[in-house]
mmCIF file with all atom_site columns, C-alpha atoms in Angstrom:
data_model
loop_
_atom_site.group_PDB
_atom_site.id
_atom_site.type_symbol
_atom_site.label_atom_id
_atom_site.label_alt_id
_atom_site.label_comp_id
_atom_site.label_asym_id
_atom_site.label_entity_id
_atom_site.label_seq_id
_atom_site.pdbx_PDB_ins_code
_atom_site.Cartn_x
_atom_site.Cartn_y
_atom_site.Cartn_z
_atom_site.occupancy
_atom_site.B_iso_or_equiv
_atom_site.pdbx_formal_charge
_atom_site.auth_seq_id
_atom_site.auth_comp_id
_atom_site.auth_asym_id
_atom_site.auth_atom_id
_atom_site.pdbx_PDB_model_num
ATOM 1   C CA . UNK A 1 1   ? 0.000   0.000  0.000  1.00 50.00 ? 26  UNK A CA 1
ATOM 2   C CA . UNK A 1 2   ? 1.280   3.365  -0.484 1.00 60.00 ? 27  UNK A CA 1
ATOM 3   C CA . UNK A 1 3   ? 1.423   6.386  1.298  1.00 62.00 ? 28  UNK A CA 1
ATOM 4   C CA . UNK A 1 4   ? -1.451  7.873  -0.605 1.00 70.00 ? 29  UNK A CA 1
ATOM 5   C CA . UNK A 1 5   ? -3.894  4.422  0.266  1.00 75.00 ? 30  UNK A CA 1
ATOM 6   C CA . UNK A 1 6   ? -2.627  5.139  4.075  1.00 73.00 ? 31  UNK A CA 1
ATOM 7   C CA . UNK A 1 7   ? -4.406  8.840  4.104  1.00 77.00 ? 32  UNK A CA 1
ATOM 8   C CA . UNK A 1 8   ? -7.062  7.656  2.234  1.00 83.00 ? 33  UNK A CA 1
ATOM 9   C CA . UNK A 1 9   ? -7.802  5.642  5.537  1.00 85.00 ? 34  UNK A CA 1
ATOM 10  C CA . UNK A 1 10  ? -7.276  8.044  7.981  1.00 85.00 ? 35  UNK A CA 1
ATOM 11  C CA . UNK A 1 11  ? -9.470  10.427 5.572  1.00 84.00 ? 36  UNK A CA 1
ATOM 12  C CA . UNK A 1 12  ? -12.276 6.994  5.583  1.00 88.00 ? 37  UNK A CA 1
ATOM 13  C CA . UNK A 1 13  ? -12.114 6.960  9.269  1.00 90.00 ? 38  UNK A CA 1
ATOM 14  C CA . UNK A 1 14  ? -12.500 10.531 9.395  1.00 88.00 ? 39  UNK A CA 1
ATOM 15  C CA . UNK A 1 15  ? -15.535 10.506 7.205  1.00 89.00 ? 40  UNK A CA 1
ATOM 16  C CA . UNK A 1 16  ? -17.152 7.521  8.907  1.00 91.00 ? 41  UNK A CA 1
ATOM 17  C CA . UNK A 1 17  ? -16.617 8.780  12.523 1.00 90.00 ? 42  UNK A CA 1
ATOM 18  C CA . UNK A 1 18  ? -18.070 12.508 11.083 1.00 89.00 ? 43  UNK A CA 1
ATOM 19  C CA . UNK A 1 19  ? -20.852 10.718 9.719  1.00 90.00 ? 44  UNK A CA 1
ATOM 20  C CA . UNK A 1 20  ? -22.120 8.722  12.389 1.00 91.00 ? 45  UNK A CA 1
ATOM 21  C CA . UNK A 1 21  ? -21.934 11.523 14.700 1.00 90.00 ? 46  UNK A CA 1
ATOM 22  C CA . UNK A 1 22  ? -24.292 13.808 12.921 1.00 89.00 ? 47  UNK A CA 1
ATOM 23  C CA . UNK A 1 23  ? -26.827 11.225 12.876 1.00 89.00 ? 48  UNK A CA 1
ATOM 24  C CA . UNK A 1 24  ? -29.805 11.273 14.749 1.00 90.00 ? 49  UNK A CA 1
ATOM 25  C CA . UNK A 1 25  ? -29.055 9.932  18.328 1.00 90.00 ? 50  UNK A CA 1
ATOM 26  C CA . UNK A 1 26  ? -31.614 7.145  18.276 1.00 89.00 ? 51  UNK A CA 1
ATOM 27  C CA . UNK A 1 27  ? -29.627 6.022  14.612 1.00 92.00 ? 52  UNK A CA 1
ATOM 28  C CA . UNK A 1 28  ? -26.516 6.628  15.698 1.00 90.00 ? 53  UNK A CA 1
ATOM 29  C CA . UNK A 1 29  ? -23.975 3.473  16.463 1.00 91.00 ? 54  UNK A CA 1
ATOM 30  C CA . UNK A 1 30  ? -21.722 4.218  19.163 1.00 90.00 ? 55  UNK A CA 1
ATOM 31  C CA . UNK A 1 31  ? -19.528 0.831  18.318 1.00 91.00 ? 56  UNK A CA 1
ATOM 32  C CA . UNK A 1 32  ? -19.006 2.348  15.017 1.00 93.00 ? 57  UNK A CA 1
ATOM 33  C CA . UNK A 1 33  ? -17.694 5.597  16.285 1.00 93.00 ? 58  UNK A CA 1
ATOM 34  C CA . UNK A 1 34  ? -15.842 3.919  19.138 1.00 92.00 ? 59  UNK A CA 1
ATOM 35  C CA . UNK A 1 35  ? -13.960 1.694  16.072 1.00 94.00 ? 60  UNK A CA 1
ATOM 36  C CA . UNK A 1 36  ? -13.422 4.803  13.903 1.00 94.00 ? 61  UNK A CA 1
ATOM 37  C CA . UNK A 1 37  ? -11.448 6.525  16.833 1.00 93.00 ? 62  UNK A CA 1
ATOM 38  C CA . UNK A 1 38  ? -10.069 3.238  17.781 1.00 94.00 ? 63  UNK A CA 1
ATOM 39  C CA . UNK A 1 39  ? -8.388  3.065  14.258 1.00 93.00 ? 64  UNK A CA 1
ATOM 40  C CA . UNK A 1 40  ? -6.937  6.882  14.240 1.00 91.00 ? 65  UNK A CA 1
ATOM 41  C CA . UNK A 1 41  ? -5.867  6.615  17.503 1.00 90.00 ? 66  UNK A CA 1
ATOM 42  C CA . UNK A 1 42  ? -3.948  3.228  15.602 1.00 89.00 ? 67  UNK A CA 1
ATOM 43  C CA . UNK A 1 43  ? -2.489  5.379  13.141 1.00 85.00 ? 68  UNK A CA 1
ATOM 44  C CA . UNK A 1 44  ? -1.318  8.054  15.428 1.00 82.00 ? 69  UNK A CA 1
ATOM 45  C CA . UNK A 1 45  ? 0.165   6.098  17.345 1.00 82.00 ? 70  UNK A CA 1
ATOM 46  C CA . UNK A 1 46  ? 2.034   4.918  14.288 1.00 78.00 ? 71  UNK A CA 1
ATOM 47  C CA . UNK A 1 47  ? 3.737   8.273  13.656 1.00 73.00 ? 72  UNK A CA 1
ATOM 48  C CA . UNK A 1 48  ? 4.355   8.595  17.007 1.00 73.00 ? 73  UNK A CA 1
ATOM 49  C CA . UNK A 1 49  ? 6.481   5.512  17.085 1.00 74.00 ? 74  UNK A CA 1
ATOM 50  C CA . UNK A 1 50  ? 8.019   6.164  14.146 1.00 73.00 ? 75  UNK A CA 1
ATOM 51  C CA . UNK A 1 51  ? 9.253   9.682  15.756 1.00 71.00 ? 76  UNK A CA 1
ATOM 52  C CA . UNK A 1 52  ? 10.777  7.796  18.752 1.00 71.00 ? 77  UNK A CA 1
ATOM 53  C CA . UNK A 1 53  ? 12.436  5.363  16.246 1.00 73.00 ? 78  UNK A CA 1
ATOM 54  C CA . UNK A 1 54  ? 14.167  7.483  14.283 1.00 72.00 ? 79  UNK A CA 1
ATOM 55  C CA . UNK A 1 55  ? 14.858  9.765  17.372 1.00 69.00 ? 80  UNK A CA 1
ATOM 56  C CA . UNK A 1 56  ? 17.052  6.507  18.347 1.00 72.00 ? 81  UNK A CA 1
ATOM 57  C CA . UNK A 1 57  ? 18.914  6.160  15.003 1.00 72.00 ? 82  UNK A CA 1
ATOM 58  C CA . UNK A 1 58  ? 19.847  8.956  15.020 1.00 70.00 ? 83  UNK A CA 1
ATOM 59  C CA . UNK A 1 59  ? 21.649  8.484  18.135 1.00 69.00 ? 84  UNK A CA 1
ATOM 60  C CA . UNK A 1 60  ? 22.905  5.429  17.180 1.00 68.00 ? 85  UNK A CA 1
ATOM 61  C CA . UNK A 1 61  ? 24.459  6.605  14.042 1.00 72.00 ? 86  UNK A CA 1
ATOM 62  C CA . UNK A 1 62  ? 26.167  9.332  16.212 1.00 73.00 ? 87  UNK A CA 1
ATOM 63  C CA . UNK A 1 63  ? 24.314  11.186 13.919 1.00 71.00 ? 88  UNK A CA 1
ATOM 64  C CA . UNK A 1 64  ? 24.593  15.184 15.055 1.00 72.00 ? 89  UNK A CA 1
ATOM 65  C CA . UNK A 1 65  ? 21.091  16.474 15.855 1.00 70.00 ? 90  UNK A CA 1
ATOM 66  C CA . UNK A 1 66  ? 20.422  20.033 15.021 1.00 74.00 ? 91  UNK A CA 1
ATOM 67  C CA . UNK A 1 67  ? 18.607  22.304 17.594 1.00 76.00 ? 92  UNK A CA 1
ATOM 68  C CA . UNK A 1 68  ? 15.883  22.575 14.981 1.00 71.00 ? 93  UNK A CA 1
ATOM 69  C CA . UNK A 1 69  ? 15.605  19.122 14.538 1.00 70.00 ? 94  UNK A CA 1
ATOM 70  C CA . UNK A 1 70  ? 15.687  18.098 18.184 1.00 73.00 ? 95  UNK A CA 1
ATOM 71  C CA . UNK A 1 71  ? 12.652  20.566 18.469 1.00 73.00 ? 96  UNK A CA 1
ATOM 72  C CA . UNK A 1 72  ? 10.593  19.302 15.943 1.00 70.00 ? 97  UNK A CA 1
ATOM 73  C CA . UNK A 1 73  ? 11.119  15.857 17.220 1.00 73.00 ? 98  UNK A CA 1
ATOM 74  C CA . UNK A 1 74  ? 10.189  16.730 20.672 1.00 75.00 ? 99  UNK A CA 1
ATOM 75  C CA . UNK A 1 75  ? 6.987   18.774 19.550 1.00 70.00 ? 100 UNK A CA 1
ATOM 76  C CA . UNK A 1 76  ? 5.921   15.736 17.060 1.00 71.00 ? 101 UNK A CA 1
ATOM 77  C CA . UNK A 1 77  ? 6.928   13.169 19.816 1.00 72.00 ? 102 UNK A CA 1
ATOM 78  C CA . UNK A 1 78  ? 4.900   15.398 22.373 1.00 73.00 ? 103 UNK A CA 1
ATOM 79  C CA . UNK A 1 79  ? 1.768   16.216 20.407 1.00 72.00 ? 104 UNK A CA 1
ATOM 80  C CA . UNK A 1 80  ? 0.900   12.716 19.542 1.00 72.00 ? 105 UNK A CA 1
ATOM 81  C CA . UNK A 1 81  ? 1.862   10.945 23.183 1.00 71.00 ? 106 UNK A CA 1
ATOM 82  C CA . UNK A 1 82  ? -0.628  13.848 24.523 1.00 76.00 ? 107 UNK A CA 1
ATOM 83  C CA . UNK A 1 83  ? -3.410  13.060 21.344 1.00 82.00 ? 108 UNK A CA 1
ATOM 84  C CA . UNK A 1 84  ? -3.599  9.756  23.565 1.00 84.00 ? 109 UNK A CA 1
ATOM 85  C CA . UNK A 1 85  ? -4.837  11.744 26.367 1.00 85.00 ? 110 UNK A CA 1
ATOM 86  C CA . UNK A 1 86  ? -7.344  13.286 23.470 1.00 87.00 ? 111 UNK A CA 1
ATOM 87  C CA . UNK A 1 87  ? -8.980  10.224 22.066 1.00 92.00 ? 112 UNK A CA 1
ATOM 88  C CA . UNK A 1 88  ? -9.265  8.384  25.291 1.00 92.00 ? 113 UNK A CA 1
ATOM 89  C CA . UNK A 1 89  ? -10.811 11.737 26.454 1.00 91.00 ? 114 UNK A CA 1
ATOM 90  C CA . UNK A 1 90  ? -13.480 11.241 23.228 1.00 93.00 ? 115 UNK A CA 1
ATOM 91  C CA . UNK A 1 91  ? -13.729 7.234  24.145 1.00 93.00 ? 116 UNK A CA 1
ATOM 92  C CA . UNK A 1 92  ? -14.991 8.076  27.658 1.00 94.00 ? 117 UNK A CA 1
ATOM 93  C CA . UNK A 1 93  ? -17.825 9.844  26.765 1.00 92.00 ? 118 UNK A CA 1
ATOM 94  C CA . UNK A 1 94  ? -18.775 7.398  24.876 1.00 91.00 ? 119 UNK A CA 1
ATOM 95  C CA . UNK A 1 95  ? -18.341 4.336  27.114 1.00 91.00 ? 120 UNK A CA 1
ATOM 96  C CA . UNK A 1 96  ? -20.202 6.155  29.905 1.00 90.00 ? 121 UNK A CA 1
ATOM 97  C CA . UNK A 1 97  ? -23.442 6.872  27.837 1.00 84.00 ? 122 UNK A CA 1
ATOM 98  C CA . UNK A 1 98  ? -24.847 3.209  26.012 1.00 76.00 ? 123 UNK A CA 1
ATOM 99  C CA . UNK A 1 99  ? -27.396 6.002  24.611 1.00 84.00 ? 124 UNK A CA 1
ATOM 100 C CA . UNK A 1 100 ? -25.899 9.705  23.189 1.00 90.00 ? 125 UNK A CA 1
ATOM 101 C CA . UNK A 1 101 ? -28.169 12.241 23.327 1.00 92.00 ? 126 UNK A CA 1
ATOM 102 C CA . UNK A 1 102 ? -28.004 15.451 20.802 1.00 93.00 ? 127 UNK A CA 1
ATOM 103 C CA . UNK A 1 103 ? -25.623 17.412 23.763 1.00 93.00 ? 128 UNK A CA 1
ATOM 104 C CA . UNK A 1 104 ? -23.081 14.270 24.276 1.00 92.00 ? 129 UNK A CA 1
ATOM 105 C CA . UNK A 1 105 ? -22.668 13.865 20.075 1.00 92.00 ? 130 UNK A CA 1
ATOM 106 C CA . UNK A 1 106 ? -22.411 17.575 19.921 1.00 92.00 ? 131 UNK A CA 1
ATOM 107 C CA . UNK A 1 107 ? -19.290 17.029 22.900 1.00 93.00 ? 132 UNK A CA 1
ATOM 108 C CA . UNK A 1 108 ? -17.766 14.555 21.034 1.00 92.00 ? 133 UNK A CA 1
ATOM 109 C CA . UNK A 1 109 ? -17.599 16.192 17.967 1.00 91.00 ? 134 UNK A CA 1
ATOM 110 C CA . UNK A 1 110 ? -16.763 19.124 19.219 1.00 91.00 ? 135 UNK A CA 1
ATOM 111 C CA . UNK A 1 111 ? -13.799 17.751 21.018 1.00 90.00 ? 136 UNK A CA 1
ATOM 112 C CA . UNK A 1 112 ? -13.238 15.825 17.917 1.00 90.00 ? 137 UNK A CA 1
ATOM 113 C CA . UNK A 1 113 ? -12.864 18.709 15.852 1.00 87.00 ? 138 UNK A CA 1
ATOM 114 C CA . UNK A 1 114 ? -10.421 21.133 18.908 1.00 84.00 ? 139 UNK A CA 1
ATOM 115 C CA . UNK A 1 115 ? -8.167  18.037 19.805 1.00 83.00 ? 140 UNK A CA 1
ATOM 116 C CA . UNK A 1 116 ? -8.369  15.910 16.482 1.00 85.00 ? 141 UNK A CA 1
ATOM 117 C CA . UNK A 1 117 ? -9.125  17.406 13.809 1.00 82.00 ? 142 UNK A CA 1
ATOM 118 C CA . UNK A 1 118 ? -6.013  20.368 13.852 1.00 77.00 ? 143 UNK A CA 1
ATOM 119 C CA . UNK A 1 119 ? -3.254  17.356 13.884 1.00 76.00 ? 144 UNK A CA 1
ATOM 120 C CA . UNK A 1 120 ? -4.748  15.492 11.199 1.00 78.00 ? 145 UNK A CA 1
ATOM 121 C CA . UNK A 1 121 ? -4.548  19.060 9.193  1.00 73.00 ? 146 UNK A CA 1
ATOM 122 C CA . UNK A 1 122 ? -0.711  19.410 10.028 1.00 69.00 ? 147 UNK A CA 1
ATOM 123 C CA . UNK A 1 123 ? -0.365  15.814 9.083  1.00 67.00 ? 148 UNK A CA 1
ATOM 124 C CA . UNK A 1 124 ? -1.348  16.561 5.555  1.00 70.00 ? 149 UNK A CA 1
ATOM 125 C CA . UNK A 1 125 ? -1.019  20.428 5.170  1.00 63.00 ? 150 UNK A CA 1
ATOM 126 C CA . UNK A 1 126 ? 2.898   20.647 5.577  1.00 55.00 ? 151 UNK A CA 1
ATOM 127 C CA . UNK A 1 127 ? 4.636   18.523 2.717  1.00 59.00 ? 152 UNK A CA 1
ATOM 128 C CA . UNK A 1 128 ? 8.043   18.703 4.617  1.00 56.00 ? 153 UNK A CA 1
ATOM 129 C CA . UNK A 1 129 ? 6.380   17.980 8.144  1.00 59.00 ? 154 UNK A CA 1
ATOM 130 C CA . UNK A 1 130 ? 8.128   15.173 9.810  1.00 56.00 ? 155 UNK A CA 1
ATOM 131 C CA . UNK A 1 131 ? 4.826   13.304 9.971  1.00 57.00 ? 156 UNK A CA 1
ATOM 132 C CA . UNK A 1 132 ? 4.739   13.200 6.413  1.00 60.00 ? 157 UNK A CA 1
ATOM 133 C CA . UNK A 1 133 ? 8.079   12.154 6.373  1.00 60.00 ? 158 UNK A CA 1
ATOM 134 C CA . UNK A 1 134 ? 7.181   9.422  8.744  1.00 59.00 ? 159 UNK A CA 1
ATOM 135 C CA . UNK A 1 135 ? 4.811   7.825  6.662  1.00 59.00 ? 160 UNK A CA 1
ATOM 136 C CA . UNK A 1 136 ? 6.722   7.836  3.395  1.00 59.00 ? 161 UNK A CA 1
ATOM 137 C CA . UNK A 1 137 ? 9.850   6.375  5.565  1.00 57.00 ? 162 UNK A CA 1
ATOM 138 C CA . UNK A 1 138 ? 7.529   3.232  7.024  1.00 56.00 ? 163 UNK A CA 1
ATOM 139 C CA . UNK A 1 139 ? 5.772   3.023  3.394  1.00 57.00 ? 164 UNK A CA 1
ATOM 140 C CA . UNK A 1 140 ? 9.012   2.683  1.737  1.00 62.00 ? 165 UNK A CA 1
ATOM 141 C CA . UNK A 1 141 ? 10.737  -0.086 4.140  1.00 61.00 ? 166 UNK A CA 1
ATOM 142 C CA . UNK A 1 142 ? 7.377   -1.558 3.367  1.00 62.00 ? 167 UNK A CA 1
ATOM 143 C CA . UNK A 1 143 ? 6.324   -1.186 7.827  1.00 55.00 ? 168 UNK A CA 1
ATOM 144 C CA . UNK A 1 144 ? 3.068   -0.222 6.769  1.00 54.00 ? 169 UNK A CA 1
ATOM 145 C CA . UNK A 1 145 ? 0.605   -1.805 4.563  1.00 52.00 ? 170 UNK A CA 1
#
């Protein structure tokens, strides 16, 4: 699969979580939501690994980090350890309520689209972004899928 299949399912998950949440509450399926977030959460956790990996070769290669670079590896590393915090934040609400009202979807999309929704934009906005990067390093040693 190729890096261009792997954002097409991130964008899927995306569109299937968004959809299900703007249902009516008696339609909606929270097992459907709770496996769309399940699956980003997946995939984030992907980059995030990747990050630490290549933090580590670098190292090992006695490979001189930059200031720059050490800072972009720390804010990548940082922002998706704390997403973590974000979707299991999102995976609460729903656990605790077998029936979402209107006011609990609205919650969880709304948290959705604060916490969410702005990484997966710097994921594909920034071409050189080391998320990016990430995923065409793991696509091309053939990691991912």
């Amino acid at each position: 699969m190729k890096e261009e299949n792997f954002k097409k399912q991130i964008i899927s998950k995306v569109e299937i979580f968004l959809k299900e949440i703007t249902q009516k509450p008696t339609d909606v399926n929270s097992k459907t939501i709770f496996s769309s977030l399940n699956d980003l959460e997946y995939f984030f956790e992907i980059l995030t690994n990747y990050i630490q990996d290549e933090r580590l070769n670098l190292n090992l290669e006695g490979m001189e980090i930059t200031s720059q670079s050490k800072k972009r590896l720390d804010n990548a590393e940082r922002l998706f350890k704390f997403t973590r915090n974000e979707f299991s934040d999102i995976k609460k609400i729903i656990s605790e309520n077998t029936n979402l009202d209107q006011s609990q979807l609205n919650l969880i999309k709304n948290k959705f689209e604060s916490y969410i929704y702005p990484k997966l934009l710097w994921i594909f906005d920034d071409e050189d972004s080391i998320e990016l990067t990430a995923l065409k390093h793991l696509y091309d040693l053939g990691e991912i899928d």
